[in-house]
Amino acid sequence: MKWNAELYDDKHSFVSQYGESVLELLAVKAGERILDLGCGTGDLANQMSELGADVVGIDASPEMIATARQKYPYIKFEIANAVDFDFDEPFDAVFSNATLHWIKDADAVIKNVYNNLKPNGCFVGEFGGKGNMQHMIAATKTILGKYGYNKLEQADPWYFPSTAEYATKLEAQGFRVTYTTHFDRPTLLQDGRQGVAKWLYMFGPSFFEGIPDVELKQILNEITDLLESDYEDNGQWYADYKRLRFIAIKE
Ligand code: BEZ
């Protein structure tokens, strides 16, 4: 997927703002070598760097890495994929915010993180948990189905596991899971009613590939109508985010 890094920073900066509280779970210590897995435009990597860590940020998106390098030229950023990155020197910690739900092969990511950590190294993350955005996804599939677009399983790019499922995978790889939680985080959409279409344009374009513009406009309108009773509250629209957080130690 091609990312619009400018739009991401402008309208979706809540992603890294929420990530600040996940950083507290990591309790960064000066001098630690930390990998930010899925660093986006680099804001959280920069915060870790300001705390004295030796940070490397990786992201699969060249657009995100180009912006991160521009914003924070003193931090090392590289284009790399979560399932096959490999560094000569292992890390004290791997941190990941709002990225792991983009990779369906969770076992491959967990294995790769494990292989790139020092013994007793720490893997800390937050991403979409079971039921994340379920109203948005259900409304999208319902309306697309109504218009005859039914091949939706391969269009759905996300992996939203339960705590039990993800902890089981971490343990199977050799991690000790010291903390995990799953919670609701209703998230304000910018621009009210328009926010639904904007979110879907930014994060879910794979659902709409090949649909002519006029029809797409109508489809997005109907998805928005369907979501109104769940999303609208006093003129503000809130998306049904659900987060999964964890701390896992390499044994
Ligand atoms: C999330 O942060 O939960 C998320 C973001 C974009 C697409 C899907 C989920």
Coordinates of N, CA and C and ligand atoms in Angstrom, one line a residue:
M1 N 0.8 -1.2 0.0 CA 0.0 0.0 0.0 C 0.9 1.2 0.0
K2 N 0.5 2.3 -0.8 CA 1.3 3.5 -0.9 C 0.7 4.5 0.2
W3 N 1.6 5.0 1.0 CA 1.1 5.9 2.1 C 1.3 7.4 1.7
N4 N 0.4 8.2 2.1 CA 0.5 9.6 2.0 C 1.0 10.2 3.3
A5 N 2.3 10.4 3.4 CA 2.9 10.7 4.7 C 2.5 12.1 5.3
E6 N 2.2 13.0 4.3 CA 1.8 14.3 4.7 C 0.4 14.3 5.4
L7 N -0.5 13.6 4.7 CA -1.9 13.5 5.2 C -1.9 12.7 6.5
Y8 N -1.0 11.7 6.6 CA -0.9 10.9 7.9 C -0.5 11.9 9.0
D9 N 0.5 12.7 8.8 CA 0.9 13.7 9.9 C -0.1 14.7 10.1
D10 N -0.8 15.1 9.1 CA -1.8 16.2 9.2 C -3.1 15.8 9.9
K11 N -3.7 14.8 9.4 CA -5.0 14.4 9.8 C -5.0 13.1 10.8
H12 N -3.9 12.4 10.8 CA -4.0 11.2 11.6 C -2.8 11.1 12.6
S13 N -2.4 12.3 13.1 CA -1.3 12.4 14.0 C -1.7 11.7 15.4
F14 N -3.1 11.5 15.5 CA -3.5 10.8 16.8 C -2.8 9.4 16.9
V15 N -2.4 8.9 15.8 CA -1.7 7.5 15.9 C -0.5 7.6 16.7
S16 N 0.4 8.6 16.5 CA 1.6 8.7 17.3 C 1.3 9.3 18.6
Q17 N 0.3 10.2 18.7 CA 0.0 10.8 20.0 C -0.5 9.7 21.0
Y18 N -1.3 8.8 20.5 CA -1.7 7.7 21.4 C -0.5 6.8 21.8
G19 N 0.4 6.7 20.8 CA 1.6 5.9 21.0 C 2.4 6.4 22.1
E20 N 2.3 7.6 22.5 CA 3.1 8.1 23.6 C 2.9 7.4 24.9
S21 N 1.6 7.0 25.1 CA 1.4 6.2 26.4 C 1.9 4.8 26.3
V22 N 2.0 4.2 25.1 CA 2.7 2.9 25.0 C 4.2 3.0 25.3
L23 N 4.7 4.1 24.9 CA 6.2 4.3 25.1 C 6.4 4.2 26.6
E24 N 5.5 4.7 27.5 CA 5.7 4.6 28.9 C 5.9 3.1 29.3
L25 N 5.2 2.2 28.6 CA 5.4 0.8 29.0 C 6.8 0.3 28.7
L26 N 7.4 1.0 27.8 CA 8.8 0.5 27.4 C 9.8 1.1 28.5
A27 N 9.5 2.2 29.1 CA 10.4 2.8 30.1 C 11.9 2.8 29.6
V28 N 12.0 3.6 28.5 CA 13.3 3.7 27.8 C 14.4 4.2 28.8
K29 N 15.6 3.5 28.7 CA 16.8 3.9 29.5 C 17.8 4.5 28.5
A30 N 18.5 5.5 29.0 CA 19.6 6.1 28.1 C 20.6 5.0 27.7
G31 N 21.0 5.1 26.5 CA 22.0 4.1 26.0 C 21.5 2.9 25.5
E32 N 20.2 2.6 25.7 CA 19.7 1.3 25.1 C 19.5 1.4 23.6
R33 N 19.8 0.3 23.0 CA 19.6 0.2 21.5 C 18.2 -0.3 21.3
I34 N 17.4 0.5 20.6 CA 16.0 0.2 20.4 C 15.6 0.3 19.0
L35 N 14.8 -0.7 18.5 CA 14.2 -0.7 17.2 C 12.8 -0.3 17.2
D36 N 12.4 0.8 16.5 CA 11.0 1.2 16.3 C 10.5 0.5 15.0
L37 N 9.7 -0.5 15.2 CA 9.2 -1.4 14.1 C 7.9 -0.8 13.6
G38 N 8.0 -0.2 12.4 CA 6.8 0.5 11.8 C 6.8 1.9 12.3
C39 N 7.9 2.6 12.1 CA 8.1 3.9 12.7 C 7.3 5.1 12.1
G40 N 6.7 4.8 10.9 CA 5.9 5.9 10.3 C 6.8 7.1 10.0
T41 N 6.3 8.3 10.4 CA 7.1 9.5 10.1 C 8.0 9.8 11.2
G42 N 8.3 8.9 12.2 CA 9.4 9.0 13.1 C 9.2 9.7 14.4
D43 N 7.9 10.2 14.7 CA 7.7 11.0 15.9 C 8.1 10.2 17.2
L44 N 7.7 9.0 17.3 CA 8.0 8.2 18.5 C 9.5 7.8 18.6
A45 N 10.1 7.5 17.5 CA 11.5 7.3 17.4 C 12.3 8.5 18.0
N46 N 11.8 9.7 17.6 CA 12.4 10.9 18.1 C 12.3 11.0 19.6
Q47 N 11.1 10.7 20.1 CA 11.0 10.8 21.5 C 11.9 9.8 22.3
M48 N 12.1 8.6 21.7 CA 13.0 7.7 22.4 C 14.4 8.2 22.3
S49 N 14.7 8.8 21.2 CA 16.1 9.4 21.0 C 16.3 10.5 22.0
E50 N 15.3 11.3 22.2 CA 15.4 12.4 23.2 C 15.6 11.9 24.6
L51 N 15.1 10.6 24.9 CA 15.3 10.0 26.2 C 16.7 9.4 26.3
G52 N 17.5 9.5 25.2 CA 18.9 9.0 25.3 C 19.1 7.6 24.7
A53 N 18.1 7.1 24.1 CA 18.2 5.8 23.4 C 18.9 5.9 22.1
D54 N 19.6 4.8 21.7 CA 20.2 4.7 20.4 C 19.1 4.0 19.5
V55 N 18.4 4.8 18.7 CA 17.2 4.3 18.0 C 17.4 4.1 16.5
V56 N 16.9 3.0 16.1 CA 16.8 2.7 14.6 C 15.3 2.6 14.3
G57 N 14.8 3.3 13.3 CA 13.4 3.2 12.9 C 13.3 2.5 11.5
I58 N 12.4 1.5 11.5 CA 12.2 0.9 10.1 C 10.7 0.9 9.8
D59 N 10.4 1.0 8.5 CA 9.1 1.0 8.0 C 9.1 0.5 6.6
A60 N 8.0 -0.2 6.2 CA 8.0 -0.8 4.8 C 7.7 0.3 3.8
S61 N 7.2 1.4 4.2 CA 6.8 2.5 3.3 C 7.9 3.4 3.0
P62 N 8.4 3.5 1.7 CA 9.4 4.5 1.4 C 9.0 5.9 1.6
E63 N 7.7 6.2 1.5 CA 7.2 7.6 1.7 C 7.3 7.9 3.1
M64 N 7.0 7.0 4.0 CA 7.1 7.3 5.5 C 8.6 7.5 5.9
I65 N 9.5 6.7 5.3 CA 10.9 6.8 5.7 C 11.5 8.1 5.2
A66 N 11.1 8.5 4.0 CA 11.6 9.7 3.4 C 11.2 10.9 4.3
T67 N 10.0 10.9 4.8 CA 9.5 12.0 5.7 C 10.2 11.9 7.0
A68 N 10.3 10.7 7.6 CA 11.0 10.6 8.9 C 12.5 11.1 8.8
R69 N 13.2 10.8 7.7 CA 14.6 11.2 7.5 C 14.6 12.7 7.5
Q70 N 13.6 13.3 6.8 CA 13.6 14.8 6.6 C 13.4 15.4 8.0
K71 N 12.4 14.9 8.8 CA 12.1 15.5 10.0 C 13.2 15.3 11.1
Y72 N 13.8 14.1 11.1 CA 14.8 13.8 12.2 C 16.0 13.2 11.5
P73 N 16.9 14.1 10.9 CA 18.0 13.6 10.1 C 19.1 13.0 11.0
Y74 N 19.0 13.2 12.3 CA 20.0 12.6 13.2 C 19.7 11.2 13.7
I75 N 18.5 10.7 13.2 CA 18.1 9.3 13.6 C 18.3 8.4 12.4
K76 N 18.7 7.1 12.6 CA 18.8 6.2 11.5 C 17.5 5.6 11.1
F77 N 17.0 5.8 9.9 CA 15.7 5.2 9.5 C 16.0 4.4 8.2
E78 N 15.4 3.2 8.2 CA 15.6 2.3 7.0 C 14.3 1.8 6.5
I79 N 14.2 1.6 5.2 CA 13.0 0.9 4.6 C 13.3 -0.6 4.9
A80 N 12.4 -1.2 5.6 CA 12.5 -2.7 5.9 C 11.2 -3.3 6.2
N81 N 11.1 -4.5 6.0 CA 9.8 -5.3 6.2 C 9.9 -6.0 7.6
A82 N 8.8 -6.0 8.3 CA 8.8 -6.6 9.6 C 9.1 -8.1 9.6
V83 N 8.8 -8.8 8.5 CA 9.0 -10.2 8.5 C 10.4 -10.6 8.1
D84 N 11.2 -9.7 7.5 CA 12.6 -10.1 7.1 C 13.7 -9.1 7.4
F85 N 13.5 -8.2 8.3 CA 14.6 -7.3 8.6 C 15.7 -8.1 9.4
D86 N 16.9 -7.6 9.3 CA 18.0 -8.3 10.0 C 19.1 -7.3 10.2
F87 N 19.5 -7.2 11.5 CA 20.6 -6.3 11.9 C 21.7 -7.1 12.4
D88 N 23.0 -6.6 12.2 CA 24.2 -7.3 12.7 C 24.2 -7.2 14.2
E89 N 23.8 -6.1 14.8 CA 23.8 -5.9 16.2 C 22.4 -6.1 16.8
P90 N 22.2 -7.0 17.8 CA 20.9 -7.1 18.3 C 20.4 -5.9 19.2
F91 N 19.2 -5.9 19.5 CA 18.6 -4.7 20.2 C 18.2 -5.1 21.7
D92 N 18.3 -4.1 22.5 CA 17.8 -4.3 23.9 C 16.3 -4.3 23.9
A93 N 15.6 -3.6 23.0 CA 14.2 -3.6 22.9 C 13.7 -3.4 21.5
V94 N 12.5 -4.0 21.2 CA 11.8 -3.7 20.0 C 10.5 -3.1 20.4
F95 N 10.2 -1.9 19.8 CA 8.9 -1.2 20.1 C 8.1 -1.1 18.8
S96 N 6.8 -1.3 19.0 CA 5.9 -1.2 17.8 C 4.6 -0.6 18.1
N97 N 4.2 0.5 17.5 CA 2.9 1.1 17.7 C 2.1 1.2 16.4
A98 N 0.9 0.6 16.5 CA -0.1 0.7 15.4 C 0.5 0.2 14.0
T99 N 1.2 -0.9 14.1 CA 1.8 -1.5 12.9 C 1.4 -3.0 12.8
L100 N 1.4 -3.7 13.9 CA 1.4 -5.2 13.8 C 0.1 -5.7 13.2
H101 N -1.0 -4.9 13.2 CA -2.2 -5.3 12.6 C -2.2 -5.3 11.1
W102 N -1.1 -4.7 10.5 CA -1.0 -4.7 9.0 C -0.3 -6.0 8.5
I103 N 0.1 -6.9 9.4 CA 0.9 -8.0 8.9 C 0.2 -9.3 9.3
K104 N -0.4 -10.0 8.3 CA -1.2 -11.2 8.7 C -0.3 -12.3 9.2
D105 N 0.9 -12.4 8.7 CA 1.8 -13.5 9.2 C 2.5 -13.1 10.5
A106 N 1.7 -13.1 11.6 CA 2.2 -12.7 12.9 C 3.3 -13.5 13.4
D107 N 3.2 -14.8 13.1 CA 4.3 -15.7 13.6 C 5.7 -15.3 13.0
A108 N 5.7 -14.9 11.7 CA 6.9 -14.5 11.1 C 7.5 -13.3 11.7
V109 N 6.6 -12.3 12.1 CA 7.1 -11.1 12.7 C 7.7 -11.4 14.1
I110 N 6.9 -12.2 14.8 CA 7.4 -12.5 16.2 C 8.7 -13.2 16.2
K111 N 8.9 -14.2 15.2 CA 10.2 -14.9 15.1 C 11.3 -13.9 14.8
N112 N 11.0 -13.0 13.8 CA 12.1 -12.1 13.4 C 12.5 -11.1 14.5
V113 N 11.5 -10.7 15.3 CA 11.8 -9.8 16.4 C 12.6 -10.5 17.4
Y114 N 12.2 -11.8 17.7 CA 13.0 -12.6 18.7 C 14.4 -12.7 18.2
N115 N 14.7 -13.0 17.0 CA 16.0 -13.2 16.5 C 16.9 -12.0 16.5
N116 N 16.2 -10.8 16.5 CA 17.0 -9.5 16.5 C 17.1 -8.9 17.9
L117 N 16.7 -9.6 19.0 CA 16.8 -9.1 20.3 C 17.9 -9.8 21.1
K118 N 18.5 -9.1 22.0 CA 19.5 -9.7 22.9 C 18.7 -10.6 23.9
P119 N 19.4 -11.5 24.5 CA 18.8 -12.3 25.6 C 18.2 -11.4 26.7
N120 N 17.0 -11.6 27.2 CA 16.3 -10.8 28.1 C 15.8 -9.5 27.4
G121 N 16.0 -9.4 26.1 CA 15.5 -8.2 25.4 C 13.9 -8.1 25.5
C122 N 13.4 -6.9 25.2 CA 12.0 -6.7 25.5 C 11.3 -6.3 24.2
F123 N 10.1 -6.9 24.0 CA 9.3 -6.6 22.8 C 8.0 -6.0 23.4
V124 N 7.8 -4.7 23.1 CA 6.6 -4.0 23.6 C 5.8 -3.4 22.5
G125 N 4.5 -3.6 22.5 CA 3.7 -3.1 21.4 C 2.3 -2.8 21.7
E126 N 1.7 -2.0 20.8 CA 0.3 -1.8 20.8 C -0.2 -1.9 19.3
F127 N -1.3 -2.5 19.1 CA -2.0 -2.5 17.8 C -3.4 -2.9 18.0
G128 N -4.1 -3.0 16.8 CA -5.6 -3.3 16.9 C -5.8 -4.7 17.4
G129 N -6.7 -4.8 18.4 CA -7.0 -6.1 19.0 C -8.3 -6.6 18.4
K130 N -8.7 -7.8 18.9 CA -9.9 -8.4 18.4 C -11.1 -7.4 18.4
G131 N -11.9 -7.4 17.4 CA -13.0 -6.5 17.3 C -12.7 -5.1 16.9
N132 N -11.4 -4.8 16.6 CA -11.0 -3.4 16.3 C -11.8 -3.0 15.0
M133 N -12.4 -1.8 15.0 CA -13.1 -1.2 13.9 C -14.2 -2.2 13.3
Q134 N -14.8 -3.0 14.2 CA -15.7 -4.0 13.7 C -16.9 -3.3 13.0
H135 N -17.4 -2.2 13.6 CA -18.5 -1.5 12.9 C -18.2 -1.0 11.5
M136 N -17.0 -0.4 11.5 CA -16.5 0.2 10.2 C -16.4 -0.9 9.1
I137 N -15.8 -2.0 9.5 CA -15.5 -3.1 8.6 C -16.8 -3.8 8.2
A138 N -17.7 -4.0 9.1 CA -19.0 -4.6 8.8 C -19.8 -3.7 7.9
A139 N -19.8 -2.4 8.2 CA -20.6 -1.5 7.3 C -20.0 -1.5 5.9
T140 N -18.7 -1.5 5.8 CA -18.0 -1.5 4.5 C -18.4 -2.7 3.7
K141 N -18.3 -3.9 4.4 CA -18.6 -5.1 3.7 C -20.1 -5.2 3.3
T142 N -20.9 -4.7 4.2 CA -22.4 -4.8 3.8 C -22.7 -4.0 2.6
I143 N -22.2 -2.7 2.6 CA -22.6 -1.9 1.4 C -21.9 -2.3 0.1
L144 N -20.6 -2.7 0.3 CA -19.9 -3.2 -0.9 C -20.7 -4.5 -1.5
G145 N -21.1 -5.3 -0.6 CA -21.9 -6.5 -1.0 C -23.2 -6.1 -1.7
K146 N -23.8 -5.1 -1.2 CA -25.1 -4.6 -1.8 C -24.8 -4.1 -3.3
Y147 N -23.6 -3.6 -3.5 CA -23.3 -3.1 -4.9 C -22.6 -4.2 -5.7
G148 N -22.6 -5.5 -5.2 CA -22.1 -6.6 -6.0 C -20.6 -6.9 -5.8
Y149 N -20.0 -6.2 -4.9 CA -18.5 -6.4 -4.7 C -18.4 -7.4 -3.5
N150 N -18.1 -8.6 -3.9 CA -18.2 -9.7 -2.8 C -16.9 -10.3 -2.5
K151 N -15.8 -10.0 -3.3 CA -14.5 -10.7 -3.0 C -13.8 -9.8 -2.0
L152 N -14.3 -9.9 -0.7 CA -13.8 -9.0 0.3 C -12.7 -9.6 1.2
E153 N -12.6 -10.9 1.2 CA -11.7 -11.5 2.2 C -10.2 -11.1 1.9
Q154 N -9.9 -11.1 0.6 CA -8.5 -10.8 0.2 C -8.3 -9.3 0.3
A155 N -9.4 -8.5 0.2 CA -9.2 -7.0 0.3 C -9.0 -6.6 1.7
D156 N -9.4 -7.4 2.7 CA -9.3 -7.0 4.1 C -7.8 -7.2 4.5
P157 N -7.1 -6.1 4.8 CA -5.6 -6.2 5.0 C -5.2 -6.5 6.5
W158 N -6.2 -6.6 7.4 CA -5.8 -6.5 8.8 C -5.9 -7.8 9.6
Y159 N -5.1 -7.8 10.7 CA -5.0 -8.9 11.6 C -5.3 -8.4 13.0
F160 N -6.4 -8.7 13.6 CA -6.8 -8.2 14.9 C -7.0 -9.3 15.9
P161 N -6.0 -9.8 16.6 CA -6.1 -11.0 17.4 C -6.6 -10.7 18.8
S162 N -7.0 -11.7 19.6 CA -7.3 -11.5 21.0 C -6.0 -11.6 21.8
T163 N -6.1 -11.2 23.1 CA -4.9 -11.3 23.9 C -4.4 -12.7 24.0
A164 N -5.3 -13.6 24.2 CA -5.0 -15.0 24.3 C -4.3 -15.6 23.1
E165 N -4.8 -15.2 21.9 CA -4.2 -15.7 20.6 C -2.8 -15.1 20.5
Y166 N -2.6 -13.8 20.7 CA -1.3 -13.2 20.5 C -0.3 -13.7 21.6
A167 N -0.7 -13.8 22.8 CA 0.2 -14.2 23.9 C 0.6 -15.7 23.6
T168 N -0.3 -16.5 23.1 CA 0.1 -17.9 22.7 C 1.2 -17.9 21.7
K169 N 1.1 -17.0 20.7 CA 2.1 -17.0 19.6 C 3.4 -16.5 20.2
L170 N 3.4 -15.5 21.1 CA 4.6 -15.0 21.7 C 5.3 -16.1 22.5
E171 N 4.5 -16.8 23.3 CA 5.1 -17.9 24.1 C 5.6 -19.0 23.2
A172 N 4.9 -19.3 22.2 CA 5.4 -20.4 21.3 C 6.8 -20.1 20.7
Q173 N 7.1 -18.8 20.6 CA 8.4 -18.4 20.0 C 9.4 -18.4 21.1
G174 N 9.0 -18.4 22.4 CA 10.1 -18.3 23.4 C 10.0 -17.1 24.2
F175 N 9.0 -16.2 24.1 CA 8.9 -15.0 24.9 C 8.1 -15.4 26.2
R176 N 8.4 -14.6 27.2 CA 7.6 -14.7 28.5 C 6.8 -13.4 28.5
V177 N 5.4 -13.6 28.5 CA 4.5 -12.4 28.4 C 4.3 -11.9 29.8
T178 N 4.8 -10.7 30.1 CA 4.7 -10.2 31.4 C 3.5 -9.3 31.6
Y179 N 2.9 -8.9 30.5 CA 1.7 -7.9 30.5 C 1.0 -8.0 29.2
T180 N -0.3 -8.0 29.3 CA -1.2 -7.8 28.1 C -2.5 -7.3 28.5
T181 N -3.1 -6.5 27.7 CA -4.4 -5.9 27.9 C -5.1 -5.6 26.6
H182 N -6.5 -5.6 26.7 CA -7.3 -5.3 25.5 C -8.4 -4.3 25.9
F183 N -8.5 -3.2 25.3 CA -9.4 -2.2 25.8 C -10.0 -1.3 24.6
D184 N -11.1 -0.7 24.9 CA -11.8 0.1 23.9 C -11.1 1.5 23.9
R185 N -10.9 2.0 22.7 CA -10.5 3.4 22.6 C -11.3 4.1 21.5
P186 N -12.5 4.6 21.9 CA -13.3 5.3 20.9 C -12.4 6.5 20.4
T187 N -12.2 6.6 19.1 CA -11.3 7.6 18.6 C -12.0 8.6 17.7
L188 N -11.8 9.9 18.1 CA -12.5 11.0 17.4 C -12.0 11.0 15.9
L189 N -13.0 11.0 15.0 CA -12.6 11.2 13.6 C -12.6 12.7 13.3
Q190 N -11.6 13.1 12.6 CA -11.5 14.5 12.2 C -12.6 14.8 11.1
D191 N -13.2 16.0 11.2 CA -14.2 16.4 10.2 C -15.5 15.7 10.2
G192 N -15.9 15.3 11.4 CA -17.2 14.7 11.7 C -17.6 13.6 10.7
R193 N -18.8 13.8 10.1 CA -19.3 12.8 9.2 C -18.4 12.5 8.0
Q194 N -17.7 13.5 7.5 CA -16.7 13.3 6.4 C -15.6 12.4 6.9
G195 N -15.4 12.3 8.2 CA -14.2 11.5 8.7 C -14.2 10.0 8.3
V196 N -15.4 9.5 8.2 CA -15.5 8.1 7.8 C -14.9 7.8 6.5
A197 N -15.3 8.6 5.4 CA -14.7 8.4 4.1 C -13.2 8.7 4.1
K198 N -12.8 9.7 4.9 CA -11.4 10.1 4.9 C -10.6 9.0 5.6
W199 N -11.1 8.4 6.6 CA -10.4 7.2 7.3 C -10.3 6.1 6.3
L200 N -11.4 5.8 5.6 CA -11.3 4.6 4.6 C -10.4 4.9 3.4
Y201 N -10.3 6.2 3.0 CA -9.4 6.5 1.9 C -8.0 6.3 2.4
M202 N -7.7 6.7 3.6 CA -6.3 6.7 4.1 C -5.9 5.2 4.4
F203 N -6.8 4.5 5.1 CA -6.3 3.2 5.7 C -6.9 1.9 4.9
G204 N -8.0 2.1 4.2 CA -8.6 0.9 3.6 C -8.8 1.0 2.1
P205 N -7.9 1.6 1.4 CA -8.1 1.7 -0.1 C -8.3 0.3 -0.8
S206 N -7.7 -0.7 -0.2 CA -7.8 -2.0 -0.9 C -9.2 -2.5 -1.1
F207 N -10.1 -2.0 -0.2 CA -11.5 -2.4 -0.3 C -12.2 -1.9 -1.6
F208 N -11.6 -0.7 -2.1 CA -12.3 0.0 -3.1 C -11.7 0.0 -4.5
E209 N -10.6 -0.8 -4.6 CA -9.9 -0.8 -5.9 C -10.8 -1.1 -7.1
G210 N -10.7 -0.3 -8.1 CA -11.4 -0.6 -9.4 C -12.9 -0.1 -9.4
I211 N -13.3 0.5 -8.3 CA -14.7 1.0 -8.3 C -14.7 2.4 -8.9
P212 N -15.6 2.7 -9.8 CA -15.6 4.0 -10.5 C -16.0 5.1 -9.4
D213 N -15.4 6.3 -9.7 CA -15.5 7.4 -8.7 C -17.0 7.7 -8.2
V214 N -17.9 7.8 -9.2 CA -19.2 8.2 -8.9 C -19.9 7.1 -8.0
E215 N -19.7 5.9 -8.3 CA -20.2 4.8 -7.5 C -19.6 4.8 -6.1
L216 N -18.3 5.0 -6.1 CA -17.5 5.0 -4.8 C -18.1 6.1 -3.9
K217 N -18.4 7.3 -4.4 CA -18.9 8.3 -3.6 C -20.2 7.9 -2.9
Q218 N -21.0 7.2 -3.7 CA -22.3 6.8 -3.2 C -22.1 5.7 -2.1
I219 N -21.2 4.8 -2.4 CA -20.9 3.7 -1.5 C -20.4 4.3 -0.1
L220 N -19.5 5.2 -0.2 CA -18.9 5.8 1.0 C -20.0 6.5 1.8
N221 N -20.9 7.2 1.1 CA -22.1 7.9 1.7 C -22.9 6.9 2.5
E222 N -23.2 5.7 1.8 CA -24.1 4.7 2.5 C -23.4 4.0 3.6
I223 N -22.1 3.8 3.5 CA -21.3 3.3 4.7 C -21.4 4.3 5.9
T224 N -21.3 5.5 5.6 CA -21.4 6.5 6.6 C -22.7 6.5 7.3
D225 N -23.8 6.5 6.4 CA -25.2 6.4 7.0 C -25.3 5.2 7.9
L226 N -24.8 4.1 7.5 CA -24.9 2.9 8.3 C -24.2 3.0 9.6
L227 N -23.2 3.8 9.7 CA -22.4 3.9 10.9 C -22.9 5.0 11.9
E228 N -23.9 5.8 11.4 CA -24.2 7.0 12.2 C -24.7 6.6 13.6
S229 N -25.5 5.5 13.7 CA -26.0 5.2 15.1 C -24.9 4.8 16.0
D230 N -23.9 4.1 15.5 CA -22.8 3.7 16.4 C -21.7 4.8 16.6
Y231 N -21.5 5.6 15.6 CA -20.4 6.5 15.6 C -20.7 7.9 16.0
E232 N -21.9 8.4 15.8 CA -22.2 9.8 16.0 C -22.6 10.1 17.5
D233 N -22.0 11.1 18.1 CA -22.3 11.4 19.5 C -22.2 12.9 19.6
N234 N -23.4 13.6 19.7 CA -23.4 15.1 19.9 C -22.6 15.8 18.8
G235 N -22.8 15.3 17.5 CA -22.1 16.0 16.4 C -20.7 15.5 16.2
Q236 N -20.1 14.8 17.1 CA -18.8 14.2 16.9 C -18.9 12.8 16.4
W237 N -18.0 12.3 15.6 CA -18.0 10.9 15.2 C -16.8 10.2 15.8
Y238 N -17.0 9.0 16.4 CA -16.0 8.3 17.0 C -15.8 6.9 16.4
A239 N -14.6 6.5 16.0 CA -14.4 5.2 15.5 C -14.2 4.2 16.6
D240 N -14.6 2.9 16.3 CA -14.6 1.9 17.4 C -13.2 1.2 17.4
Y241 N -12.2 1.9 17.8 CA -10.9 1.3 18.0 C -10.9 0.4 19.2
K242 N -10.2 -0.7 19.1 CA -9.9 -1.6 20.3 C -8.4 -1.9 20.3
R243 N -7.8 -1.7 21.3 CA -6.3 -1.8 21.4 C -5.9 -3.1 22.1
L244 N -4.8 -3.7 21.6 CA -4.1 -4.8 22.3 C -2.7 -4.3 22.7
R245 N -2.3 -4.4 23.9 CA -1.0 -4.0 24.3 C -0.3 -5.2 25.0
F246 N 1.0 -5.3 24.9 CA 1.7 -6.4 25.5 C 3.2 -6.0 25.8
I247 N 3.7 -6.7 26.8 CA 5.2 -6.7 27.0 C 5.6 -8.1 27.0
A248 N 6.7 -8.4 26.3 CA 7.2 -9.8 26.2 C 8.7 -9.8 26.3
I249 N 9.2 -10.7 27.1 CA 10.7 -10.8 27.3 C 11.2 -12.0 26.7
K250 N 12.3 -11.8 25.9 CA 13.0 -13.0 25.3 C 13.7 -13.8 26.3
E251 N 13.3 -15.1 26.4 CA 13.9 -16.0 27.4 C 15.1 -16.7 26.8
Ligands
BEZ1 C1 -5.5 0.9 14.1 O1 -4.7 1.6 14.5 O2 -6.2 0.2 14.8 C2 -5.8 0.8 12.6 C3 -5.3 1.7 11.8 C4 -5.5 1.6 10.4 C5 -6.2 0.5 9.9 C6 -6.6 -0.4 10.8 C7 -6.4 -0.3 12.1

